[in-house]
GROMACS .gro file of C-alpha atoms in nm:
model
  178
    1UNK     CA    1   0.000   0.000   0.000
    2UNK     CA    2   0.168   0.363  -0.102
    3UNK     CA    3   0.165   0.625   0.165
    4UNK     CA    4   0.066   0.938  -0.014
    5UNK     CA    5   0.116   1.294   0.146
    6UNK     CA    6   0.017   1.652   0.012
    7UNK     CA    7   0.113   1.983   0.080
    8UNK     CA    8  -0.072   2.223   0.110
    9UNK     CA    9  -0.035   2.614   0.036
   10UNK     CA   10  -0.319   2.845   0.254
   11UNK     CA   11  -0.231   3.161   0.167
   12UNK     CA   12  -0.482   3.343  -0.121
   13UNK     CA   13  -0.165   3.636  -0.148
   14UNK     CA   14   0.024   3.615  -0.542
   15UNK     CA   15   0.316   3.643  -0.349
   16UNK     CA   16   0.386   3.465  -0.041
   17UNK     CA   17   0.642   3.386   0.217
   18UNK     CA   18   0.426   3.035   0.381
   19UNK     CA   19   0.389   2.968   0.023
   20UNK     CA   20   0.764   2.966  -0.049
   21UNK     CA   21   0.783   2.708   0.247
   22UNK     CA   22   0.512   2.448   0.142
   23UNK     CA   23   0.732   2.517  -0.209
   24UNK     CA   24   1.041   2.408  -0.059
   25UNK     CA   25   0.919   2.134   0.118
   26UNK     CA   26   0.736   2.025  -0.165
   27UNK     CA   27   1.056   1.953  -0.276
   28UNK     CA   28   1.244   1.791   0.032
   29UNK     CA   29   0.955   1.542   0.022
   30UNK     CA   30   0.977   1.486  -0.368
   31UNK     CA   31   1.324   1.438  -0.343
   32UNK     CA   32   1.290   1.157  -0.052
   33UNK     CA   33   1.064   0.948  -0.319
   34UNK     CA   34   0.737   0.938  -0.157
   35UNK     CA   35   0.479   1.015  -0.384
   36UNK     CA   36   0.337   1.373  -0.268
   37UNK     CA   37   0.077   1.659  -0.439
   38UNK     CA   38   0.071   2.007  -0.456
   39UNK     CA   39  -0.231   2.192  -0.357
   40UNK     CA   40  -0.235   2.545  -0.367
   41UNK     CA   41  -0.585   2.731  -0.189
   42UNK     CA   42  -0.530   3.003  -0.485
   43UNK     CA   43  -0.662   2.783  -0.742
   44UNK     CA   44  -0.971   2.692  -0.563
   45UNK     CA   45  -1.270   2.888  -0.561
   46UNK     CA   46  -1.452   2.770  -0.247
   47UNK     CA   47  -1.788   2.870  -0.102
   48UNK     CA   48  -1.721   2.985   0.268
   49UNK     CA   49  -1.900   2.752   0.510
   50UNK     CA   50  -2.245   2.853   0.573
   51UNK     CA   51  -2.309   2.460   0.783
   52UNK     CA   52  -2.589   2.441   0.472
   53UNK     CA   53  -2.544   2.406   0.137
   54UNK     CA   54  -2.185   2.471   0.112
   55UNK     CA   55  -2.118   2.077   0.118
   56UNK     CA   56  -2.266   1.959  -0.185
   57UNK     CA   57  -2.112   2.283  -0.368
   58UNK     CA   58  -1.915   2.074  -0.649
   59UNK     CA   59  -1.575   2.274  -0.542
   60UNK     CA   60  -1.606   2.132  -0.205
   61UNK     CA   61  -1.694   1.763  -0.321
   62UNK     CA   62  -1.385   1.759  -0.563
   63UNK     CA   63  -1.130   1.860  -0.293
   64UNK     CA   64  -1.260   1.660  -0.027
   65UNK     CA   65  -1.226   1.373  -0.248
   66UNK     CA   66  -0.826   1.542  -0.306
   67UNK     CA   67  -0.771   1.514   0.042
   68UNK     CA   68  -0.932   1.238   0.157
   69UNK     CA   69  -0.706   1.071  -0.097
   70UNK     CA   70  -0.367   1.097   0.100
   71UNK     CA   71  -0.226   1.007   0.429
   72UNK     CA   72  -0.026   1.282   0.596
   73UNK     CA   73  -0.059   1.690   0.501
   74UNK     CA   74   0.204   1.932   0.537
   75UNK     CA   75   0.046   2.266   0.573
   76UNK     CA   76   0.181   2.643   0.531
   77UNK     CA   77  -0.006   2.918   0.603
   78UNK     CA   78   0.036   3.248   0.671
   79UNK     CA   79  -0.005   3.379   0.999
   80UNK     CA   80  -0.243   3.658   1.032
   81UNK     CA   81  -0.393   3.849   1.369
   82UNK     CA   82  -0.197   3.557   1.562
   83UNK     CA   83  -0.371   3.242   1.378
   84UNK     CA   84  -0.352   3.057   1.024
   85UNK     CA   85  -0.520   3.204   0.681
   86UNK     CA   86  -0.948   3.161   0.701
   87UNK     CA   87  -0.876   3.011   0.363
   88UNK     CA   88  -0.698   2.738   0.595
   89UNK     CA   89  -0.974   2.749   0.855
   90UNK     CA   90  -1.273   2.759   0.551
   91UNK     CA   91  -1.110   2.400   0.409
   92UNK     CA   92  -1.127   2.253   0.785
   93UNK     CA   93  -1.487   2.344   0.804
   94UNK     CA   94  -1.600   2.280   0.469
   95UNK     CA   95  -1.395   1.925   0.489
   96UNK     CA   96  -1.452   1.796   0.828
   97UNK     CA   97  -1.400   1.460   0.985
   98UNK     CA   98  -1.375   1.269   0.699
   99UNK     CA   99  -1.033   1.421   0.591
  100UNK     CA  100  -0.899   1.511   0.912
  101UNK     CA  101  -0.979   1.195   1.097
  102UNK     CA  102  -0.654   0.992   1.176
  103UNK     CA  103  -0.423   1.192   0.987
  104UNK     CA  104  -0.067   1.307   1.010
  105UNK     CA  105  -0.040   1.707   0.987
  106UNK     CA  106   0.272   1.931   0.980
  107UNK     CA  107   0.231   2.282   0.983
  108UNK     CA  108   0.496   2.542   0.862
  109UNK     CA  109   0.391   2.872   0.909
  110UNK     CA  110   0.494   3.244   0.807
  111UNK     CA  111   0.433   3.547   0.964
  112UNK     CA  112   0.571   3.961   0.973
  113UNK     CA  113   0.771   3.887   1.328
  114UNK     CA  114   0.900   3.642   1.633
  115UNK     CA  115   0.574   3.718   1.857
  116UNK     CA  116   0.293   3.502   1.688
  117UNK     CA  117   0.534   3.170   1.715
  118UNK     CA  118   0.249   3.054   1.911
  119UNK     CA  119  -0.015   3.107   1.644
  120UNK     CA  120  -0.089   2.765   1.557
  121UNK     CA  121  -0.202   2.649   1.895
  122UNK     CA  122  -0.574   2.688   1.800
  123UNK     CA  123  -0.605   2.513   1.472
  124UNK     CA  124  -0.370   2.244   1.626
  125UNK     CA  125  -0.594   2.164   1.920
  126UNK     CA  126  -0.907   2.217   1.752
  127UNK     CA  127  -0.799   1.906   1.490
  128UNK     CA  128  -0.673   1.737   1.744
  129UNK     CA  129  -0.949   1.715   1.992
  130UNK     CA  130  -1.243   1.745   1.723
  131UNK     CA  131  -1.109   1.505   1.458
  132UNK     CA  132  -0.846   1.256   1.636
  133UNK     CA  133  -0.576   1.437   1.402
  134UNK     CA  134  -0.243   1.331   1.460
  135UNK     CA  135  -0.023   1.659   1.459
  136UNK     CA  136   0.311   1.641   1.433
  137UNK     CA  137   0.503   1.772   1.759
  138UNK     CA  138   0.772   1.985   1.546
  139UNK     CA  139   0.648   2.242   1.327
  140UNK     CA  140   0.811   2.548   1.111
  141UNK     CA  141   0.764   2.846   1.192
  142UNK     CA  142   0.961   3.153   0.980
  143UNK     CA  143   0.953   3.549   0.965
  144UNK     CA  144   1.049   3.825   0.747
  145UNK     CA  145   1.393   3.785   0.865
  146UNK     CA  146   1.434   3.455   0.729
  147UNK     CA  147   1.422   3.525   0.353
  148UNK     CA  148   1.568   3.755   0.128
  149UNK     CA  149   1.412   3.816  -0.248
  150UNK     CA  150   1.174   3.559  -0.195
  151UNK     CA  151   1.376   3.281  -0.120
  152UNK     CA  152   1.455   3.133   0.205
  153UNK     CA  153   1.795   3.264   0.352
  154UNK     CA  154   1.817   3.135   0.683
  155UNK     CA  155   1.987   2.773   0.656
  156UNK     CA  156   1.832   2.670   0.967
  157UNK     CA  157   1.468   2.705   0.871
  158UNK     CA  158   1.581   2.493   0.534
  159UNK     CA  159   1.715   2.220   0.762
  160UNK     CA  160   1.384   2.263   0.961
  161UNK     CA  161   1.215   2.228   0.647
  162UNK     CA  162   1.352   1.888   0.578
  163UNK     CA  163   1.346   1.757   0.910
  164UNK     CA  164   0.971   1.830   0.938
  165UNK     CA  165   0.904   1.642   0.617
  166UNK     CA  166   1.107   1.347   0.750
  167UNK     CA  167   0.893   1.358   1.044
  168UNK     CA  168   0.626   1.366   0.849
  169UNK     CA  169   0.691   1.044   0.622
  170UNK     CA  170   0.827   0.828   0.913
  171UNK     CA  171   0.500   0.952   1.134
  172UNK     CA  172   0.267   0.842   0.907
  173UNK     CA  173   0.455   0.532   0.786
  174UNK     CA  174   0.460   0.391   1.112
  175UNK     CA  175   0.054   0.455   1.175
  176UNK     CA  176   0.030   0.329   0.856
  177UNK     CA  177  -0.074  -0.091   0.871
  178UNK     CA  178   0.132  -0.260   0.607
   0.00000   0.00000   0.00000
């Protein structure tokens, strides 16, 4: 049975500094040879959760069915007023238990400074207590500082970067029955 992961880009921005993380691990995991998609919010046009008749919008169906589809997430989002991208939040509501449910989740996040480090608390415990989501204890975390021209400068948060999709692969591999 393949293990299949996705990563996942929350920010709606053209230009984006959590995006240029899920980019680059996108690519740590590619290179490790685990089969892994790219899914970027940008190219979705989702209804925003009304707990009605957002479900059965044909948007929502389709990635659902995307996500359900894999085993372990990586996702980056921008931090914003000291918690992840609505976009992020709108998926977890539209998608529920069904995707969320027993899955491995790493989170890389980027905000403007140092102080919202803490940021991911509430979307971490809400999957974890409302949908049994496994997330990982490790997670990314990078600011302004940390990249120069778009492009991540600071060698440590590259070596975070690859250590968190390690994690991720050996995580979910061993959860994973054979």
């Amino acid at each position: 049975m393949t293990i299949r992961f996705l990563v996942l880009s929350a920010s709606l921005r053209p230009q984006s500094l959590s995006r240029v993380l899920a980019e680059h691990a996108y690519s740590c995991l590619r290179a490790s040879g685990v089969e892994v998609e790219w899914m970027d919010l940008r190219d979705w046009d989702l209804p925003s959760c009304d707990a009605s008749d957002c479900y059965s919008h044909p948007k929502v169906v389709e990635i659902k069915e995307r996500l359900i589809s894999v085993d372990g997430y990586l996702v980056a989002s921008p931090i914003y007023n000291y918690d992840v991208s609505s976009a992020f939040k709108n998926v977890v509501e539209l998608t529920g238990k069904d995707v969320w449910s027993d899955k491995v989740v790493g989170f890389l996040a980027a905000a403007g400074g140092q102080g919202s480090y803490m940021s991911l608390c509430g979307i971490t415990n809400s999957l974890m207590l409302d949908f049994r989501t496994l997330v990982l204890r490790r997670f990314v975390f990078a600011n302004n500082a940390d990249f120069d021209d778009w492009a991540i400068s600071n060698p440590e948060i590259q070596t975070r970067l690859e250590e968190l999709s390690t994690e991720l692969v050996r995580v979910t591999s061993a959860l994973r029955p054979r």
